[in-house]
Every structure is written in C-alpha cells, then in structure tokens.
PDB file of C-alpha atoms in Angstrom:
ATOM      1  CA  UNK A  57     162.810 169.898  71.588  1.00 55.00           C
ATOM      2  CA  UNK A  58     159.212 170.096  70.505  1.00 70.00           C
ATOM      3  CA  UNK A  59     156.200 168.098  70.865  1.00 67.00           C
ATOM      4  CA  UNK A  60     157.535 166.117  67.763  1.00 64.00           C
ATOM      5  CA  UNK A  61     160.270 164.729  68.519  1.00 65.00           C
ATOM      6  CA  UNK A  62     158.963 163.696  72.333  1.00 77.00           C
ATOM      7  CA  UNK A  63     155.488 161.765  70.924  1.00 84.00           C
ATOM      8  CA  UNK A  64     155.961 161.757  67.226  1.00 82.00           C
ATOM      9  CA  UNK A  65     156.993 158.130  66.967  1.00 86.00           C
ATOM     10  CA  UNK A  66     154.510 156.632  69.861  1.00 89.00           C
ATOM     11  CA  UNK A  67     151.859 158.770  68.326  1.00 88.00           C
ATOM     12  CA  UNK A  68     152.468 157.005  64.937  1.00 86.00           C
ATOM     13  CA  UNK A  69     152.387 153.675  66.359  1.00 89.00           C
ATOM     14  CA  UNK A  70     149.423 154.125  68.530  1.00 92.00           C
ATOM     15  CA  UNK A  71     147.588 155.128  65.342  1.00 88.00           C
ATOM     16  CA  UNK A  72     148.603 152.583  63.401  1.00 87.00           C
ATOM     17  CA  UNK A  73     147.292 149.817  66.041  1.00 91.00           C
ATOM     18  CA  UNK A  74     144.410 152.018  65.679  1.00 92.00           C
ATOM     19  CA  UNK A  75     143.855 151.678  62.179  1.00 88.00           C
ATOM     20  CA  UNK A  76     144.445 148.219  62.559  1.00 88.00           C
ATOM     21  CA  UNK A  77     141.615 147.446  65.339  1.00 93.00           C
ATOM     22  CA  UNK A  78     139.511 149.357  62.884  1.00 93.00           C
ATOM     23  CA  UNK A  79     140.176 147.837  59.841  1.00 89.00           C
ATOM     24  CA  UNK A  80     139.755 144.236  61.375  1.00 90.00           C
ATOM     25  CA  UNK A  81     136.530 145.146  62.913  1.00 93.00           C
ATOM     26  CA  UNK A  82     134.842 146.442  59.724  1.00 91.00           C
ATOM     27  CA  UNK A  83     136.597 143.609  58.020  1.00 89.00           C
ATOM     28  CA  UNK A  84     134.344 140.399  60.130  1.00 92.00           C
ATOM     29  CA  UNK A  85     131.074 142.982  60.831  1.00 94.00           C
ATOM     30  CA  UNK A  86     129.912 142.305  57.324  1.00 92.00           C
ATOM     31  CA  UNK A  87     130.595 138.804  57.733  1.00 91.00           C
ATOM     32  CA  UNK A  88     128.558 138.692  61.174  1.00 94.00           C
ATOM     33  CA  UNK A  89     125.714 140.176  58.406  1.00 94.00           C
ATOM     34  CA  UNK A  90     126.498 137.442  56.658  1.00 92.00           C
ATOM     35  CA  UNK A  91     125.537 134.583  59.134  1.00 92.00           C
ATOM     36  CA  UNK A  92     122.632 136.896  60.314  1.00 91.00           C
ATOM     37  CA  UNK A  93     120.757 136.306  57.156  1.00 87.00           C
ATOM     38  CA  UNK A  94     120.677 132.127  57.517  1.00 86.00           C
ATOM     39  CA  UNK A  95     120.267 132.293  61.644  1.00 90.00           C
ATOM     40  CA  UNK A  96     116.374 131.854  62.011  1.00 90.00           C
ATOM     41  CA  UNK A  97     114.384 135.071  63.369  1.00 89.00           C
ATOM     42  CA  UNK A  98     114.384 134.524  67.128  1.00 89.00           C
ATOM     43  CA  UNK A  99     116.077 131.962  67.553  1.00 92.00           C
ATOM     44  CA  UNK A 100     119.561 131.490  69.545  1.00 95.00           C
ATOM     45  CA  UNK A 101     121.882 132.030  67.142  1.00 94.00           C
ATOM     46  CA  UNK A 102     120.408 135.224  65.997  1.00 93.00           C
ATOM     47  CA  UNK A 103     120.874 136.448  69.603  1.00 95.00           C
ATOM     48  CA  UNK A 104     124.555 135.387  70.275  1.00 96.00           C
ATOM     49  CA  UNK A 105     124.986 137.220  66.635  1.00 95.00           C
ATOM     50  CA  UNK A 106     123.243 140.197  67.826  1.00 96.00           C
ATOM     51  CA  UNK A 107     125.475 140.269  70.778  1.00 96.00           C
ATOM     52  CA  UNK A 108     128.695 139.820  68.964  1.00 97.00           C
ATOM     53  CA  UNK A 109     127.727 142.461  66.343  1.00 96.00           C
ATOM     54  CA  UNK A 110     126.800 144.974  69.396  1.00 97.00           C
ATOM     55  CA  UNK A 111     129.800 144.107  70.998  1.00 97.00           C
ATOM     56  CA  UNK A 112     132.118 144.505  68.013  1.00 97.00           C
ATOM     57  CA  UNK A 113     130.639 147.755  67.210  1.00 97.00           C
ATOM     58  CA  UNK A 114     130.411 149.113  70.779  1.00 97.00           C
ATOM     59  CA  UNK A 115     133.669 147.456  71.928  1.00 97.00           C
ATOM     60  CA  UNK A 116     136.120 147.284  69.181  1.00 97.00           C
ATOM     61  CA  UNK A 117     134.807 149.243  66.032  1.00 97.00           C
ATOM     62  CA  UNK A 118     133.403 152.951  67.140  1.00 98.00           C
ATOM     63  CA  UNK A 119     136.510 153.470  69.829  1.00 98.00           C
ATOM     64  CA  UNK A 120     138.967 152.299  67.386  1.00 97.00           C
ATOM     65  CA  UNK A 121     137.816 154.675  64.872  1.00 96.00           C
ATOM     66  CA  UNK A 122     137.751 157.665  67.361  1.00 97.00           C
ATOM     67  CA  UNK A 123     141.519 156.731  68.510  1.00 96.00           C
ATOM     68  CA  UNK A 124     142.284 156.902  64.235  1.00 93.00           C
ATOM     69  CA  UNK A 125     140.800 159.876  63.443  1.00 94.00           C
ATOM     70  CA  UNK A 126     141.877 161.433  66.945  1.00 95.00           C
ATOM     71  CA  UNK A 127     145.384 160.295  66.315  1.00 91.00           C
ATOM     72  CA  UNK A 128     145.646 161.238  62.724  1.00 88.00           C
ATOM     73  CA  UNK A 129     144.618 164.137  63.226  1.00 88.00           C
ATOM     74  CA  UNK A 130     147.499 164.346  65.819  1.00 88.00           C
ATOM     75  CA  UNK A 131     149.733 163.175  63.254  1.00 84.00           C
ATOM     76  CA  UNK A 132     148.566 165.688  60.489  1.00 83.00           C
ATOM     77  CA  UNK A 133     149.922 168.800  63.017  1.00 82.00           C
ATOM     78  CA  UNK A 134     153.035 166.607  63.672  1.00 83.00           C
ATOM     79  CA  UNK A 135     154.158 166.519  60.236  1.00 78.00           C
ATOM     80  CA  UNK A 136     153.392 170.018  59.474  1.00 78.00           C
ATOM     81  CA  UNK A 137     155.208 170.734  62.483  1.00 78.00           C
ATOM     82  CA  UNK A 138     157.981 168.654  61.105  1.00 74.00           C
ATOM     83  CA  UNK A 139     158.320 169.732  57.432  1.00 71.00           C
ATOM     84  CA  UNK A 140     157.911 173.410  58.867  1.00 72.00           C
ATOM     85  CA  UNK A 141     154.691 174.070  57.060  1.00 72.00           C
ATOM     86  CA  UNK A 142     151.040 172.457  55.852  1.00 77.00           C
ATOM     87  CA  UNK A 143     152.304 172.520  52.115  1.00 76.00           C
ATOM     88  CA  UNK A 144     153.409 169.080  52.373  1.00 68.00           C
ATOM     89  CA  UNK A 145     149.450 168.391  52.551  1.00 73.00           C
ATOM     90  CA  UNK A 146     148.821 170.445  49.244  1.00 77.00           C
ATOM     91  CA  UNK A 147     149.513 167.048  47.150  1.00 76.00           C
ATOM     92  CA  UNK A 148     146.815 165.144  44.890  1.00 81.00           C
ATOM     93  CA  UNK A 149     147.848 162.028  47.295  1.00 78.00           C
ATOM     94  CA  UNK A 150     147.328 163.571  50.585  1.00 80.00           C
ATOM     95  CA  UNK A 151     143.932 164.546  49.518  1.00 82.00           C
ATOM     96  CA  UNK A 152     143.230 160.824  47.961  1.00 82.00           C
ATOM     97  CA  UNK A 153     144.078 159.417  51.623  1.00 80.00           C
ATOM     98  CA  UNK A 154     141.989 161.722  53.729  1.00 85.00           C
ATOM     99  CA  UNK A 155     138.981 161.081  50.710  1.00 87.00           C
ATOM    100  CA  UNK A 156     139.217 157.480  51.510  1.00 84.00           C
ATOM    101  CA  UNK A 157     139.427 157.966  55.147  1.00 87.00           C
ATOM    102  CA  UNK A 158     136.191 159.522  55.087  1.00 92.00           C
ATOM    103  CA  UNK A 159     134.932 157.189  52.745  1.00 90.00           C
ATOM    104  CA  UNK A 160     135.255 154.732  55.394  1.00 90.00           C
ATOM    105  CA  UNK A 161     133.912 156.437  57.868  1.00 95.00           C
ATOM    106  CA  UNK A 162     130.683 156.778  55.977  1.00 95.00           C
ATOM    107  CA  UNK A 163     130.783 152.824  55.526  1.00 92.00           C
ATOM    108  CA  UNK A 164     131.210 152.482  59.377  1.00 95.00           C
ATOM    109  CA  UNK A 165     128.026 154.737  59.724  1.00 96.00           C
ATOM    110  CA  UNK A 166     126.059 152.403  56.898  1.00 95.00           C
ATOM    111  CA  UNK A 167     127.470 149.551  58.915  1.00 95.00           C
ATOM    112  CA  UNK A 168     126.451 150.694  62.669  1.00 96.00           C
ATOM    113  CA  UNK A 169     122.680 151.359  60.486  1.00 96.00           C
ATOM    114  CA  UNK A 170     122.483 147.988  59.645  1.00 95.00           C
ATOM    115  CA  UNK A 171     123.579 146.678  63.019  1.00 96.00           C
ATOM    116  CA  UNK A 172     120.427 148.179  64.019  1.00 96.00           C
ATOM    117  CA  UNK A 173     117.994 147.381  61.763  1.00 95.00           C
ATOM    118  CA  UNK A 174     119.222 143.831  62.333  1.00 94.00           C
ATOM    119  CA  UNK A 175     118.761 144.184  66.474  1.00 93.00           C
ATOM    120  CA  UNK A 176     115.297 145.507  65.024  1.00 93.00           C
ATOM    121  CA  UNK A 177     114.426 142.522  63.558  1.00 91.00           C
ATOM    122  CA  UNK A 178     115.310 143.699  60.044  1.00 91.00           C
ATOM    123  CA  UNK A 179     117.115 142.262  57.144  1.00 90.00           C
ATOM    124  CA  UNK A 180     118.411 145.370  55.326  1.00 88.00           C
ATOM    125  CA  UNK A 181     119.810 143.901  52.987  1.00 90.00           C
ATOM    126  CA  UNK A 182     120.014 140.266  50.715  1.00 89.00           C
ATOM    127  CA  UNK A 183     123.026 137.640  52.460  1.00 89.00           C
ATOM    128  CA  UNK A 184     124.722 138.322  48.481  1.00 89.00           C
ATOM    129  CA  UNK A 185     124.848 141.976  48.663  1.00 91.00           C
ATOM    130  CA  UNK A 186     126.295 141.517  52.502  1.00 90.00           C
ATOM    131  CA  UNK A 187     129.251 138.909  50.756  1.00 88.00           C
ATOM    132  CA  UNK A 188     129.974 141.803  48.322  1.00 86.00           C
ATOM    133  CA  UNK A 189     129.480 144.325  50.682  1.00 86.00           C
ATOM    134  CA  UNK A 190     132.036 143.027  53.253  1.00 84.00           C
ATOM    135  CA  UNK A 191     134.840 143.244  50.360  1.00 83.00           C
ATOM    136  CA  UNK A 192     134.874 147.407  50.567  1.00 83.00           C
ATOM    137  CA  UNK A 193     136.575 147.692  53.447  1.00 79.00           C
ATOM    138  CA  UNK A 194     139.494 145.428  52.297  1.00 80.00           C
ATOM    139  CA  UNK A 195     139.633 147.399  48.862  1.00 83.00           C
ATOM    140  CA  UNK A 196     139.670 150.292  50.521  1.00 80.00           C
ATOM    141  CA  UNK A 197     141.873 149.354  53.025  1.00 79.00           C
ATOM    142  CA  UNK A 198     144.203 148.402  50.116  1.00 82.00           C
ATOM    143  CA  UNK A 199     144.073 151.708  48.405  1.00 81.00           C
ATOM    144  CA  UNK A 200     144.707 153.345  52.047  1.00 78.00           C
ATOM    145  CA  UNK A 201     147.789 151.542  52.727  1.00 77.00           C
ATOM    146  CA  UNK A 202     149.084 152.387  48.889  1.00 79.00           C
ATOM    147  CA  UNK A 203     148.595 155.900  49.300  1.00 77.00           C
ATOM    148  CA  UNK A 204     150.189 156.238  52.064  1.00 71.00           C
ATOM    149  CA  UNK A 205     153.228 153.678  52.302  1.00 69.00           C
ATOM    150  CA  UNK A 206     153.988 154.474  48.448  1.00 73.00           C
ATOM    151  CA  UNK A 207     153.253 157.919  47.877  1.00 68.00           C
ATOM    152  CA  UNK A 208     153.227 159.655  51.280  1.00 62.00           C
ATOM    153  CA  UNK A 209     156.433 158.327  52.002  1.00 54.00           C
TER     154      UNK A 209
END
C-alpha cells in the first residue's frame, strides 16, 4: 500500500480544518480594522485591538495558512498519485482553484501590511473601504468551495 491510502484521508481532513482556521481568521481581521478606525489613537481600546489583531495574525492566521498550503500541496501529489498521473490537474477548474488560492494569499499579505501600519499608528485605509474590504475573503471563499466541491469532485 502506498503513502495514499495510509494518510490520504487524515491528510484531507487536516487540511480542511486548515482552510477553515484560515478562512475564519481573515474573515474577523478586517472586522478588527473595522473597530480600529472608531477606537481613539492611544487610547485602551486601540491597544487590546492591537493585541487581538497581533495575536490573530501571529496565532491563528499565518500558521493556518502554512498548514493549507503545506497540506495542499500534500494533497496535490496524493491525487496524482491516485489517478496515476498529474493530468487530472490539466483542467480549466484546477487552475481556477489554485488562482484563487493565491489570490488569497496575496490578501493575507495586504492584510498582515495593514496590521502593521495600524501597530504604527496608521490608518491605511477609510473604516468604509475596511467594511467592503472584509467581504473578499467570504466571496472568495465562496468561489473556493464551488470549485472545488462542484467541479473537482
């Protein structure tokens, strides 16, 4: 038996709760921008947010990330492995999902910017671009699980 069939299935479900630690993270970091904007400069309630959007990053966000990509990556020798051969990743929907897992990734990196040019003292940007700004990740998030529950099946 190979490698598969031993950590195929606890490999999938360890990057799923991955995904999921990820996704919920970037999900309430925007929102944490959010409340940043109305807490006065120096006061205590910008520190305790400062702290919880260190934390989340540090704690929750950045690991979480590494374990998805480390995982799916993992999972992307599995399958070949499995369907004897990469051509199962030659299809328009393959390349969609990996597009808009990097496309996340490079909102993570805008995100972890902010975080600190806020710990800076900065405001990078407006409390209404932050609300709009904190629905990407669910939209994308969205299109993610679409890809690849309906057409990666």
């Amino acid at each position: 038996m190979s490698w598969t069939g031993l950590f195929y299935d606890p490999l999938r479900a360890l990057h799923i709760i991955s995904v999921i630690f990820w996704m919920a993270g970037m999900l309430y970091l925007p929102r944490l921008f959010v409340y940043h904007h109305t807490a006065q400069k120096g006061g205590e309630l910008e520190s305790s947010l400062l702290t919880q959007e260190r934390k989340l990053l540090k704690v929750i966000i950045n690991p979480a990330m590494i374990a998805t990509w480390t995982f799916g990556i993992l999972l992307i020798f599995a399958n070949a492995e499995r369907a004897n051969g990469w051509s199962i990743f030659a299809s328009p929907w393959w390349s969609a999902k990996f597009l808009l897992v990097l496309a996340m990734s490079g909102v993570h990196g805008f995100y972890a910017g902010a975080q600190k040019k806020f710990a800076r003292g900065e405001r990078p940007l407006s409390e209404r671009r932050w609300r709009m700004l904190n629905e990407i990740p669910a939209l994308m998030t969205i299109a993610i699980v679409l890809v690849a529950v309906v057409w990666l099946r």
